Coordinates of C-alpha atoms in Angstrom, one line a residue:
M1 CA 36.3 -12.0 -3.5
F2 CA 32.6 -11.3 -3.9
A3 CA 31.0 -11.6 -7.3
P4 CA 28.6 -8.9 -8.5
I5 CA 24.9 -9.7 -8.4
R6 CA 23.5 -10.3 -11.9
M7 CA 19.9 -11.0 -12.6
S8 CA 19.3 -13.0 -15.7
G9 CA 16.8 -11.7 -18.3
P10 CA 14.3 -14.5 -17.8
L11 CA 14.2 -14.0 -14.1
F12 CA 13.7 -10.2 -14.5
D13 CA 10.9 -10.8 -17.0
E14 CA 9.1 -13.2 -14.6
I15 CA 9.1 -10.4 -12.0
A16 CA 8.4 -7.7 -14.6
A17 CA 5.3 -9.5 -15.9
G18 CA 3.8 -9.4 -12.4
G19 CA 4.5 -12.9 -11.2
G20 CA 7.7 -14.7 -10.2
S21 CA 8.8 -18.3 -9.7
P22 CA 10.4 -19.5 -6.5
E23 CA 13.7 -19.0 -8.2
A24 CA 12.9 -15.4 -9.2
V25 CA 11.7 -14.5 -5.7
A26 CA 14.7 -16.2 -4.2
F27 CA 16.9 -13.9 -6.3
L28 CA 15.1 -10.9 -4.9
V29 CA 15.7 -12.2 -1.4
R30 CA 19.4 -12.6 -2.3
G31 CA 19.5 -8.9 -3.4
E32 CA 17.8 -7.9 -0.1
R33 CA 20.5 -9.8 1.8
T34 CA 23.2 -7.9 0.1
R35 CA 21.5 -4.6 0.7
R36 CA 21.0 -5.4 4.3
L37 CA 24.7 -6.3 4.8
L38 CA 25.7 -3.0 3.1
L39 CA 23.5 -1.0 5.4
L40 CA 24.9 -2.8 8.4
R41 CA 28.4 -2.0 7.2
E42 CA 27.4 1.7 6.8
L43 CA 26.0 1.7 10.4
F44 CA 29.1 0.2 11.8
D45 CA 31.3 2.6 9.9
L46 CA 29.3 5.5 11.4
L47 CA 29.6 4.0 14.9
D48 CA 33.3 3.5 14.5
A49 CA 33.7 7.1 13.4
D50 CA 31.6 8.4 16.3
P51 CA 31.2 5.9 19.2
G52 CA 29.4 8.6 21.1
I53 CA 26.3 7.9 19.0
L54 CA 25.5 5.0 21.3
G55 CA 25.7 7.2 24.4
P56 CA 25.7 5.0 27.5
L57 CA 26.0 1.8 25.6
D58 CA 29.2 0.0 24.8
A59 CA 29.9 -0.2 21.0
R60 CA 32.9 -2.4 21.5
T61 CA 31.0 -5.5 22.5
V62 CA 28.5 -5.6 19.6
W63 CA 30.5 -6.7 16.6
P64 CA 32.4 -9.5 18.4
T65 CA 29.0 -10.8 19.6
L66 CA 27.6 -10.8 16.1
E67 CA 30.8 -12.3 14.7
A68 CA 30.9 -15.2 17.2
A69 CA 27.2 -16.0 16.7
A70 CA 27.5 -16.0 12.9
A71 CA 30.5 -18.3 13.1
R72 CA 28.7 -20.9 15.2
A73 CA 25.2 -20.7 13.6
P74 CA 25.4 -18.8 10.2
E75 CA 22.0 -19.8 8.9
P76 CA 19.8 -18.6 11.9
V77 CA 21.9 -15.5 12.3
E78 CA 21.6 -14.6 8.6
A79 CA 17.8 -15.3 8.9
L80 CA 17.7 -12.9 11.8
L81 CA 19.5 -10.2 9.9
L82 CA 17.0 -10.6 7.0
T83 CA 13.9 -10.2 9.3
P84 CA 11.6 -7.3 8.7
Q85 CA 12.3 -6.1 12.3
V86 CA 16.0 -5.7 11.6
G87 CA 15.3 -4.1 8.1
S88 CA 12.9 -1.5 9.4
W89 CA 15.0 -0.6 12.4
L90 CA 18.2 -0.4 10.4
A91 CA 16.7 1.9 7.7
H92 CA 15.1 4.1 10.4
T93 CA 18.3 4.5 12.3
L94 CA 20.3 5.4 9.2
R95 CA 17.7 8.0 8.3
R96 CA 18.1 9.4 11.8
L97 CA 21.8 9.5 11.5
H98 CA 21.4 11.3 8.2
G99 CA 18.9 13.8 9.7
T100 CA 15.8 12.7 7.8
A101 CA 13.8 11.0 10.6
S102 CA 13.0 11.5 14.3
G103 CA 12.3 9.3 17.3
P104 CA 13.4 8.6 20.9
P105 CA 16.9 9.5 22.1
L106 CA 19.3 8.7 19.3
W107 CA 21.3 6.3 21.4
A108 CA 18.2 4.2 22.0
D109 CA 17.5 3.9 18.3
A110 CA 21.1 3.2 17.3
G111 CA 21.6 1.0 20.3
Q112 CA 19.1 -1.5 19.0
I113 CA 22.1 -3.0 17.2
A114 CA 23.0 -4.4 20.6
A115 CA 19.6 -6.1 20.8
V116 CA 20.2 -7.6 17.3
A117 CA 23.5 -8.9 18.6
A118 CA 21.8 -10.4 21.7
A119 CA 19.2 -12.1 19.6
A120 CA 21.9 -13.5 17.4
A121 CA 23.7 -14.9 20.5
V122 CA 20.4 -16.5 21.7
H123 CA 19.9 -18.2 18.3
A124 CA 23.5 -19.4 18.2
G125 CA 23.8 -20.4 21.8
T126 CA 26.9 -18.3 22.3
A127 CA 27.9 -16.3 25.3
A128 CA 27.7 -12.5 25.4
E129 CA 27.5 -9.5 27.8
L130 CA 25.9 -6.4 26.4
L131 CA 24.3 -3.2 27.3
L132 CA 20.8 -2.9 25.6
P133 CA 18.4 0.0 25.4
A134 CA 15.2 -0.4 27.4
R135 CA 12.2 1.7 26.6
G136 CA 8.9 1.9 28.4
G137 CA 10.0 -0.8 30.8
T138 CA 10.7 -3.3 28.1
V139 CA 13.6 -4.7 26.1
S140 CA 12.8 -5.7 22.5
L141 CA 14.6 -8.6 20.9
P142 CA 14.0 -8.5 17.1
A143 CA 11.7 -11.3 15.8
L144 CA 11.7 -13.0 19.2
G145 CA 9.7 -10.9 21.6
L146 CA 9.7 -8.5 24.5
V147 CA 11.1 -8.7 27.9
R148 CA 9.1 -6.9 30.6
L149 CA 11.1 -5.2 33.3
P150 CA 9.4 -4.5 36.7
G151 CA 9.7 -1.1 38.3
H152 CA 10.4 0.9 35.2
D153 CA 8.5 4.0 34.2
E154 CA 6.7 3.8 30.8
D155 CA 8.6 6.8 29.5
D156 CA 12.0 5.6 30.5
H157 CA 14.9 5.2 28.1
L158 CA 17.8 3.7 29.8
P159 CA 20.6 1.1 29.4
V160 CA 20.3 -2.3 31.0
S161 CA 22.9 -5.1 31.3
V162 CA 22.2 -8.3 29.5
V163 CA 24.0 -11.6 29.8
V164 CA 23.4 -14.4 27.2
A165 CA 24.5 -18.0 27.7
D166 CA 23.3 -21.2 26.1
G167 CA 20.1 -19.6 24.8
T168 CA 19.2 -18.0 28.1
L169 CA 19.0 -14.3 28.4
T170 CA 19.4 -12.5 31.8
V171 CA 18.5 -8.9 32.2
R172 CA 20.0 -7.1 35.2
T173 CA 17.7 -4.2 35.8
G174 CA 19.3 -2.7 38.9
R175 CA 15.8 -2.1 40.3
G176 CA 14.9 -5.5 41.5
P177 CA 15.6 -9.1 40.8
D178 CA 17.1 -10.2 37.5
V179 CA 14.7 -11.2 34.7
V180 CA 15.6 -14.5 33.1
V181 CA 14.0 -15.8 29.9
R182 CA 14.7 -18.5 27.3
P183 CA 13.4 -16.6 24.2
L184 CA 13.4 -19.5 21.8
T185 CA 11.2 -21.8 23.9
E186 CA 9.6 -19.8 26.8
P187 CA 5.8 -19.4 26.7
E188 CA 4.1 -16.1 27.3
S189 CA 4.2 -14.8 30.9
G190 CA 4.3 -11.7 32.9
K191 CA 8.0 -11.2 32.1
W192 CA 8.1 -12.5 28.5
L193 CA 5.9 -11.8 25.5
P194 CA 6.9 -13.8 22.4
V195 CA 6.1 -12.8 18.9
H196 CA 2.8 -14.5 17.8
R197 CA 3.2 -17.0 14.9
L198 CA 0.5 -17.9 12.4
D199 CA 0.6 -21.5 11.3
T200 CA 0.8 -22.1 7.6
G201 CA 0.6 -25.9 7.6
P202 CA 2.9 -28.9 8.0
G203 CA 6.4 -28.3 7.0
A204 CA 5.8 -24.6 6.1
P205 CA 7.4 -21.7 7.9
A206 CA 5.1 -19.8 10.3
V207 CA 4.3 -16.1 9.6
Q208 CA 4.9 -13.6 12.4
L209 CA 1.9 -11.7 13.7
D210 CA 3.9 -8.8 15.2
D211 CA 2.3 -6.5 17.8
L212 CA 5.4 -5.8 19.8
D213 CA 8.4 -4.6 17.8
P214 CA 9.0 -0.9 18.1
Y215 CA 10.0 -0.7 14.5
R216 CA 7.0 -2.6 13.1
D217 CA 5.3 0.5 11.6
L218 CA 6.5 2.1 8.4
D219 CA 9.1 4.4 10.0
E220 CA 8.6 6.1 13.4
P221 CA 8.9 3.8 16.4
I222 CA 5.7 2.9 18.2
A223 CA 4.8 1.3 21.5
P224 CA 3.8 -2.4 21.8
A225 CA 0.1 -3.1 21.5
R226 CA -0.5 -6.7 22.5
L227 CA -3.5 -8.3 20.9
A228 CA -6.1 -9.9 23.1
P229 CA -6.2 -13.8 22.8
G230 CA -9.5 -13.6 20.9
E231 CA -8.0 -11.2 18.4
V232 CA -5.1 -13.6 17.8
R233 CA -7.5 -16.5 17.2
A234 CA -9.5 -14.3 14.8
W235 CA -6.3 -13.6 12.8
Q236 CA -5.3 -17.3 12.7
S237 CA -8.8 -18.2 11.5
L238 CA -8.7 -15.6 8.7
F239 CA -5.1 -16.6 7.8
D240 CA -6.1 -20.3 7.6
D241 CA -8.9 -19.3 5.1
A242 CA -6.5 -17.1 3.1
V243 CA -3.9 -19.8 2.9
A244 CA -6.4 -22.3 1.7
I245 CA -7.6 -19.9 -1.0
L246 CA -4.1 -19.0 -2.2
R247 CA -3.1 -22.7 -2.4
R248 CA -5.9 -23.3 -4.9
G249 CA -4.5 -20.6 -7.2
G250 CA -2.2 -20.9 -10.1
T251 CA 1.4 -19.8 -10.6
G252 CA 1.1 -16.6 -12.6
P253 CA 0.6 -12.9 -11.6
G254 CA -1.8 -12.8 -8.7
S255 CA -0.6 -16.1 -7.2
L256 CA 1.3 -16.2 -3.9
R257 CA 3.1 -18.9 -2.0
P258 CA 2.1 -18.4 1.7
G259 CA 5.6 -19.4 2.9
E260 CA 7.1 -16.3 1.2
I261 CA 5.3 -14.0 3.6
S262 CA 7.4 -13.1 6.6
R263 CA 5.3 -10.9 8.9
I264 CA 1.9 -9.3 9.3
V265 CA 1.5 -6.3 11.5
P266 CA -2.0 -5.7 12.7
W267 CA -3.1 -2.1 12.1
H268 CA -5.6 -0.1 14.2
A269 CA -6.4 3.6 14.3
R270 CA -4.3 5.1 17.0
D271 CA -5.8 8.6 16.9
S272 CA -8.1 9.1 13.9
A273 CA -8.6 7.4 10.6
T274 CA -9.7 10.7 8.9
G275 CA -7.7 12.0 6.1
L276 CA -6.6 8.6 4.8
P277 CA -6.5 8.2 1.0
V278 CA -8.0 4.7 1.3
P279 CA -10.8 3.4 3.5
A280 CA -9.5 2.6 7.0
E281 CA -11.3 -0.8 7.1
G282 CA -9.3 -1.9 4.1
L283 CA -6.0 -0.3 5.0
S284 CA -2.8 -2.1 4.2
A285 CA 0.8 -0.8 3.7
S286 CA 4.3 -2.0 3.3
T287 CA 7.8 -0.6 3.1
G288 CA 10.8 -1.6 0.9
D289 CA 12.9 -1.7 4.1
A290 CA 11.0 -4.8 5.3
F291 CA 10.7 -7.4 2.6
A292 CA 7.6 -9.6 2.8
S293 CA 6.2 -7.7 5.7
M294 CA 2.9 -5.9 5.6
V295 CA 0.7 -3.7 7.9
I296 CA -2.9 -4.8 7.6
A297 CA -6.2 -3.7 9.3
R298 CA -8.0 -7.0 10.1
P299 CA -10.2 -7.7 7.1
P300 CA -13.7 -9.2 7.3
D301 CA -12.9 -12.6 5.8
G302 CA -10.2 -14.8 4.4
L303 CA -10.9 -13.8 0.8
A304 CA -10.2 -10.1 1.6
L305 CA -7.0 -11.1 3.5
A306 CA -5.8 -13.3 0.6
E307 CA -6.2 -10.4 -1.8
T308 CA -4.4 -8.0 0.6
L309 CA -1.5 -10.4 1.0
V310 CA -1.1 -10.6 -2.8
H311 CA -1.3 -6.9 -3.0
E312 CA 1.3 -6.1 -0.4
F313 CA 3.7 -8.9 -1.5
Q314 CA 3.6 -7.3 -5.0
H315 CA 4.9 -4.1 -3.3
S316 CA 7.7 -6.1 -1.7
K317 CA 8.8 -7.6 -5.0
L318 CA 8.8 -4.2 -6.7
G319 CA 10.6 -2.7 -3.8
A320 CA 13.3 -5.3 -4.0
L321 CA 13.6 -4.8 -7.7
L322 CA 14.0 -1.1 -7.2
H323 CA 16.9 -1.8 -4.9
L324 CA 18.6 -3.5 -7.8
F325 CA 17.6 -1.3 -10.8
P326 CA 16.6 2.3 -11.2
L327 CA 13.3 2.1 -13.0
L328 CA 12.3 5.8 -13.5
D329 CA 13.5 9.3 -12.9
D330 CA 10.8 11.6 -11.6
D331 CA 10.4 14.8 -9.6
R332 CA 7.6 13.2 -7.4
S333 CA 5.1 15.9 -8.1
E334 CA 1.7 14.5 -7.2
R335 CA -0.7 15.1 -10.1
H336 CA -1.6 11.7 -11.6
Y337 CA -4.8 9.6 -11.4
A338 CA -4.7 6.3 -9.5
P339 CA -8.0 4.5 -9.6
W340 CA -7.4 2.9 -6.2
R341 CA -6.6 6.2 -4.4
A342 CA -8.5 9.3 -3.4
D343 CA -5.6 11.6 -3.9
P344 CA -3.2 12.5 -6.8
R345 CA -0.1 10.4 -7.0
H346 CA 3.4 10.9 -8.2
L347 CA 4.8 8.6 -10.8
P348 CA 6.9 6.4 -8.5
G349 CA 3.7 5.8 -6.5
L350 CA 1.8 5.1 -9.7
L351 CA 4.4 2.5 -10.7
H352 CA 4.0 0.8 -7.3
G353 CA 0.2 0.9 -7.6
A354 CA 0.2 -0.5 -11.1
Y355 CA 2.5 -3.4 -10.1
A356 CA 0.4 -4.2 -7.0
F357 CA -2.8 -4.1 -9.0
V358 CA -1.6 -6.4 -11.7
G359 CA -1.3 -8.8 -8.8
V360 CA -4.8 -7.9 -7.6
T361 CA -6.2 -8.3 -11.1
G362 CA -4.6 -11.7 -11.4
F363 CA -5.9 -12.7 -8.0
W364 CA -9.5 -12.1 -9.0
R365 CA -8.9 -13.8 -12.4
E366 CA -7.8 -16.9 -10.4
R367 CA -11.0 -16.7 -8.3
I368 CA -13.4 -16.9 -11.2
G369 CA -15.4 -20.0 -10.7
D370 CA -14.1 -20.7 -7.2
T371 CA -17.4 -20.7 -5.5
E372 CA -15.9 -21.8 -2.2
A373 CA -13.6 -18.8 -2.0
D374 CA -16.1 -16.4 -3.7
P375 CA -19.6 -17.5 -3.0
A376 CA -21.0 -14.0 -3.9
G377 CA -19.5 -14.3 -7.4
R378 CA -17.6 -11.0 -7.2
A379 CA -14.6 -12.2 -9.1
P380 CA -15.7 -11.7 -12.7
F381 CA -16.7 -8.0 -12.1
L382 CA -13.5 -7.2 -10.1
F383 CA -11.3 -8.9 -12.7
A384 CA -13.0 -6.9 -15.4
L385 CA -12.7 -3.6 -13.4
R386 CA -9.2 -4.0 -12.3
R387 CA -7.8 -4.9 -15.7
I388 CA -9.4 -1.7 -17.2
Q389 CA -8.1 0.5 -14.4
T390 CA -4.6 -1.0 -14.3
R391 CA -4.2 -0.7 -18.0
L392 CA -5.1 3.0 -17.8
V393 CA -2.3 3.5 -15.3
L394 CA 0.2 1.6 -17.3
R395 CA -0.6 3.8 -20.3
T396 CA 0.1 6.9 -18.1
L397 CA 3.5 5.4 -17.1
A398 CA 4.4 4.6 -20.7
T399 CA 3.6 8.1 -21.9
R400 CA 4.4 10.3 -18.9
A401 CA 7.2 8.7 -17.0
R402 CA 10.9 9.0 -17.7
L403 CA 11.6 5.3 -17.7
T404 CA 15.0 3.8 -17.6
E405 CA 15.7 0.8 -19.9
P406 CA 14.8 -1.7 -17.1
G407 CA 11.8 0.5 -16.3
L408 CA 10.5 0.4 -19.8
R409 CA 11.0 -3.3 -19.9
L410 CA 9.0 -3.6 -16.7
V411 CA 6.1 -1.5 -17.9
T412 CA 6.1 -3.3 -21.3
R413 CA 5.9 -6.7 -19.6
L414 CA 3.1 -5.6 -17.3
S415 CA 1.2 -4.1 -20.2
E416 CA 1.6 -7.4 -22.1
T417 CA 0.1 -9.2 -19.1
V418 CA -2.9 -7.0 -18.8
D419 CA -3.4 -6.8 -22.6
G420 CA -3.7 -10.6 -22.6
W421 CA -6.3 -10.4 -19.8
L422 CA -8.3 -7.8 -21.7
R423 CA -8.7 -10.3 -24.5
E424 CA -10.2 -12.9 -22.2
P425 CA -14.0 -13.1 -22.7
L426 CA -16.4 -12.2 -19.9
A427 CA -20.2 -11.7 -19.9
A428 CA -21.1 -8.6 -21.8
G429 CA -23.1 -7.2 -18.9
T430 CA -20.2 -7.7 -16.5
V431 CA -17.8 -5.8 -18.8
A432 CA -20.3 -3.0 -19.3
R433 CA -20.8 -2.5 -15.6
A434 CA -17.0 -2.6 -15.0
R435 CA -16.4 0.0 -17.6
A436 CA -19.1 2.2 -16.2
S437 CA -17.7 1.9 -12.7
A438 CA -14.2 2.8 -13.9
V439 CA -15.5 5.9 -15.7
S440 CA -17.5 6.9 -12.7
H441 CA -14.6 6.8 -10.4
R442 CA -12.3 8.7 -12.7
V443 CA -14.9 11.5 -13.3
E444 CA -15.5 12.0 -9.6
W445 CA -11.8 11.9 -8.9
R446 CA -11.2 14.7 -11.4
L447 CA -13.9 16.8 -9.9
R448 CA -12.5 16.3 -6.4
N449 CA -8.8 16.9 -7.3
L450 CA -8.6 19.1 -10.4
R451 CA -9.9 22.5 -11.4
C452 CA -9.5 24.8 -14.3
S453 CA -7.1 27.7 -13.9
E454 CA -8.7 31.1 -13.4
G455 CA -7.5 32.1 -16.9
D456 CA -9.1 29.0 -18.5
K457 CA -12.3 29.5 -16.5
D458 CA -12.6 33.2 -17.6
T459 CA -12.0 32.2 -21.2
L460 CA -14.7 29.6 -21.1
V461 CA -17.2 31.9 -19.5
K462 CA -16.5 34.6 -22.1
A463 CA -16.8 32.1 -24.9
L464 CA -20.1 30.8 -23.6
R465 CA -21.5 34.3 -23.2
S466 CA -20.3 35.5 -26.6
G467 CA -21.5 32.5 -28.5
S468 CA -18.0 31.4 -29.7
A469 CA -16.6 27.9 -29.6
P470 CA -15.1 26.7 -26.3
V471 CA -11.3 26.8 -26.3
P472 CA -9.4 23.6 -25.4
G473 CA -7.7 25.1 -22.4
G474 CA -4.5 24.1 -20.7
E475 CA -3.5 21.6 -18.1
P476 CA -5.9 21.6 -15.0
L477 CA -4.6 22.6 -11.7
V478 CA -4.2 19.9 -9.0
A479 CA -6.2 21.2 -6.0
P480 CA -7.3 18.3 -3.8
D481 CA -9.2 19.0 -0.6
P482 CA -6.6 18.0 2.1
G483 CA -9.4 17.5 4.7
R484 CA -11.5 15.1 2.8
G485 CA -9.3 12.0 2.7
H486 CA -11.0 8.9 1.3
W487 CA -14.3 9.4 -0.3
Q488 CA -16.7 6.5 -0.5
D489 CA -17.5 5.5 -4.1
G490 CA -21.0 4.3 -3.5
R491 CA -21.7 3.8 -7.2
A492 CA -18.9 1.3 -7.5
R493 CA -20.7 -1.1 -5.1
L494 CA -23.9 -0.7 -7.1
Y495 CA -22.2 -1.4 -10.4
R496 CA -20.6 -4.5 -8.8
L497 CA -23.9 -5.8 -7.5
G498 CA -25.7 -4.9 -10.7
G499 CA -28.9 -3.9 -8.9
F500 CA -30.4 -2.6 -5.6
E501 CA -33.0 -3.4 -3.0
S502 CA -36.6 -2.7 -4.0
G503 CA -39.5 -1.6 -1.8
R504 CA -38.3 2.0 -1.4
P505 CA -37.8 5.0 -3.6
P506 CA -34.5 4.5 -5.5
T507 CA -31.6 6.9 -5.0
A508 CA -30.0 8.8 -7.9
D509 CA -27.1 6.4 -8.0
E510 CA -29.5 3.4 -8.1
L511 CA -31.4 5.0 -10.9
L512 CA -28.3 5.6 -12.9
V513 CA -26.9 2.1 -12.4
A514 CA -30.3 0.6 -13.3
G515 CA -30.3 2.6 -16.6
D516 CA -33.1 5.1 -15.8
T517 CA -30.8 7.9 -16.8
E518 CA -33.5 10.6 -17.3
A519 CA -34.8 10.1 -13.7
A520 CA -31.2 9.9 -12.4
R521 CA -30.2 13.2 -13.9
A522 CA -33.3 14.8 -12.5
A523 CA -32.5 13.4 -9.0
Y524 CA -28.9 14.6 -9.2
T525 CA -30.1 18.1 -10.4
A526 CA -32.3 18.3 -7.3
Q527 CA -29.2 17.5 -5.1
L528 CA -27.1 20.1 -6.8
R529 CA -29.6 23.0 -6.6
G530 CA -29.0 25.7 -4.1
P531 CA -26.1 27.9 -3.0
G532 CA -22.7 26.7 -1.9
A533 CA -20.2 24.2 -3.3
R534 CA -21.5 21.5 -5.6
D535 CA -21.2 17.9 -4.3
P536 CA -18.6 16.2 -6.5
H537 CA -20.4 12.9 -6.2
A538 CA -23.7 14.3 -7.4
L539 CA -22.1 16.3 -10.1
A540 CA -20.2 13.3 -11.4
G541 CA -23.5 11.4 -11.4
W542 CA -25.2 14.2 -13.4
L543 CA -22.5 14.1 -16.0
L544 CA -22.6 10.3 -16.3
A545 CA -26.4 10.4 -16.7
H546 CA -26.2 13.2 -19.3
A547 CA -23.5 11.4 -21.3
A548 CA -25.7 8.3 -21.3
L549 CA -28.7 10.3 -22.6
Y550 CA -26.5 12.1 -25.1
P551 CA -23.7 9.8 -26.2
G552 CA -22.2 12.5 -28.4
D553 CA -21.4 14.5 -25.3
R554 CA -19.3 11.8 -23.7
R555 CA -16.2 13.9 -24.3
L556 CA -17.3 15.9 -21.2
L557 CA -16.3 13.0 -19.1
A558 CA -12.6 13.4 -20.1
R559 CA -12.4 16.9 -18.6
P560 CA -15.4 17.2 -16.2
E561 CA -13.7 20.0 -14.3
R562 CA -14.4 22.3 -17.3
F563 CA -18.1 21.8 -16.9
A564 CA -17.8 22.4 -13.1
A565 CA -16.1 25.7 -13.8
L566 CA -19.2 26.9 -15.6
L567 CA -21.8 26.0 -13.0
G568 CA -21.6 29.3 -11.2
T569 CA -22.5 31.2 -14.3
T570 CA -25.6 29.2 -15.5
S571 CA -28.7 28.0 -13.8
P572 CA -29.6 24.3 -13.4
D573 CA -32.3 24.6 -16.0
R574 CA -29.7 25.5 -18.6
W575 CA -27.0 22.9 -17.7
T576 CA -28.1 20.6 -20.5
Q577 CA -27.6 23.3 -23.1
T578 CA -24.3 24.3 -21.5
A579 CA -23.1 20.7 -21.6
H580 CA -24.1 20.4 -25.3
W581 CA -22.2 23.6 -26.0
L582 CA -19.0 22.5 -24.1
A583 CA -19.1 19.1 -25.8
G584 CA -20.2 20.2 -29.3
G585 CA -19.0 23.7 -29.8
P586 CA -20.7 26.2 -32.2
A587 CA -23.4 23.7 -33.4
A588 CA -25.0 23.9 -30.0
L589 CA -24.7 27.6 -29.5
G590 CA -28.3 28.3 -30.3
E591 CA -29.5 26.0 -27.6
A592 CA -26.9 27.4 -25.1
R593 CA -28.2 30.9 -25.5

């Protein structure tokens, strides 16, 4: 008789506050184990109901092989079933069987269960004879590696016979000699590519660096992309630095025990990096189907990798929590502001982002004063910036999301964490620059993603021309440019640096950040003159400079799209008067005329 899983309040609150002791994370892993077994049961039920799903493979041999391996070596077999490779494959295959995903021939996707069984037999040292799917001249063994088969076309999908005995795996290809490997101990060769492992130190589990598994991406199967030896060494060096940084941290939100990471999948642009909502050089992603696994573009240094590991492990923790508790009910309409994205987000995405960036904020808090990890001294500014931005998103969730009781408890605990951080003192100049950077990003985001409805625009134009007060207007329309993707927030870098290089004429952004707001506004005006669409970055800069010159007009920054709606009806030499009118109403009408 199996007892139900019950998470105690204190463990929930540890995770909900953004952190998590080893005991709390272990509970999440226990929940993932149960989910994984339930999904496996669903798959076997579907295969029992329709054995034809496996096409040329033999469904009857799979379960006995798994059962025998688990009976002899329960711990390694259970560890195999909990690997990200099995989790991603299993979820993808079930989506295919339910008609919500695509891929190679269905039997090849579903037939990977036979590869799982073969890997289990290898771990346990039991005997088995199975038919496995081969694709592109290779056979993939989850979390172990890839067997190369000679004489097979790269586009082939075909069954191959595999015999496992005493940890040795023999593939009978039918197109040449048998291929024999010992997956647990054999080094890399022309016939065998083991999964790379990143060393985490004495007595600690290694972290996989997976460039082989067909299910290592977020959903659709992809081909292996073996890293060059120099690339592997670069990853190990970065990982060594990241582990050293993380081990100097504390135990609260933003901390990470390196041994809790399971796998890193190196990301590289396969076709084009255009259209991404985040910069390609800083890309990372994860899926709730593969706990403690993350796709990462190789970062420039260990500090950036450490931050990314914290970020993505936060997503894993929240994903595991969502498998145990419904946290919010939402229609997933993408209309909300996320300070770390170029595009509008739905509320589930906003919840994931808020949880991840509580971790990122805590990470930078831990780095304050750590001159070895952060010689450039970026941590105070980034801590100040991220605590402001994350609190804004938590406020959106608290006021706009339909939260369940556990969801409300989560958002409340996260808010308490960030509110405590907001009370921590930092240098006044650092806080001012962080606030300015946060406002700058939000203004530009609104200009790029929102616009007034035609009715609101017409009403504004008529009010301006007639000399009456501007009406409040309704909700703006979400209208992002789908072709733009990520936009580079150059002002954010200047705010972080707190200055710029001399010896050349300063740019408009540099003038603004340096506090020469009159000159900055003039420079932005020059950029905005002329026909055609207004550059959102320059227009945001103009509004920021104007609000600095006229603090009473700062309300313009809350709805900058309303000012943008009027630009086509007034010349640049009257924008100041128009801004006064939009911010101040009838008192500024004389100037607006």
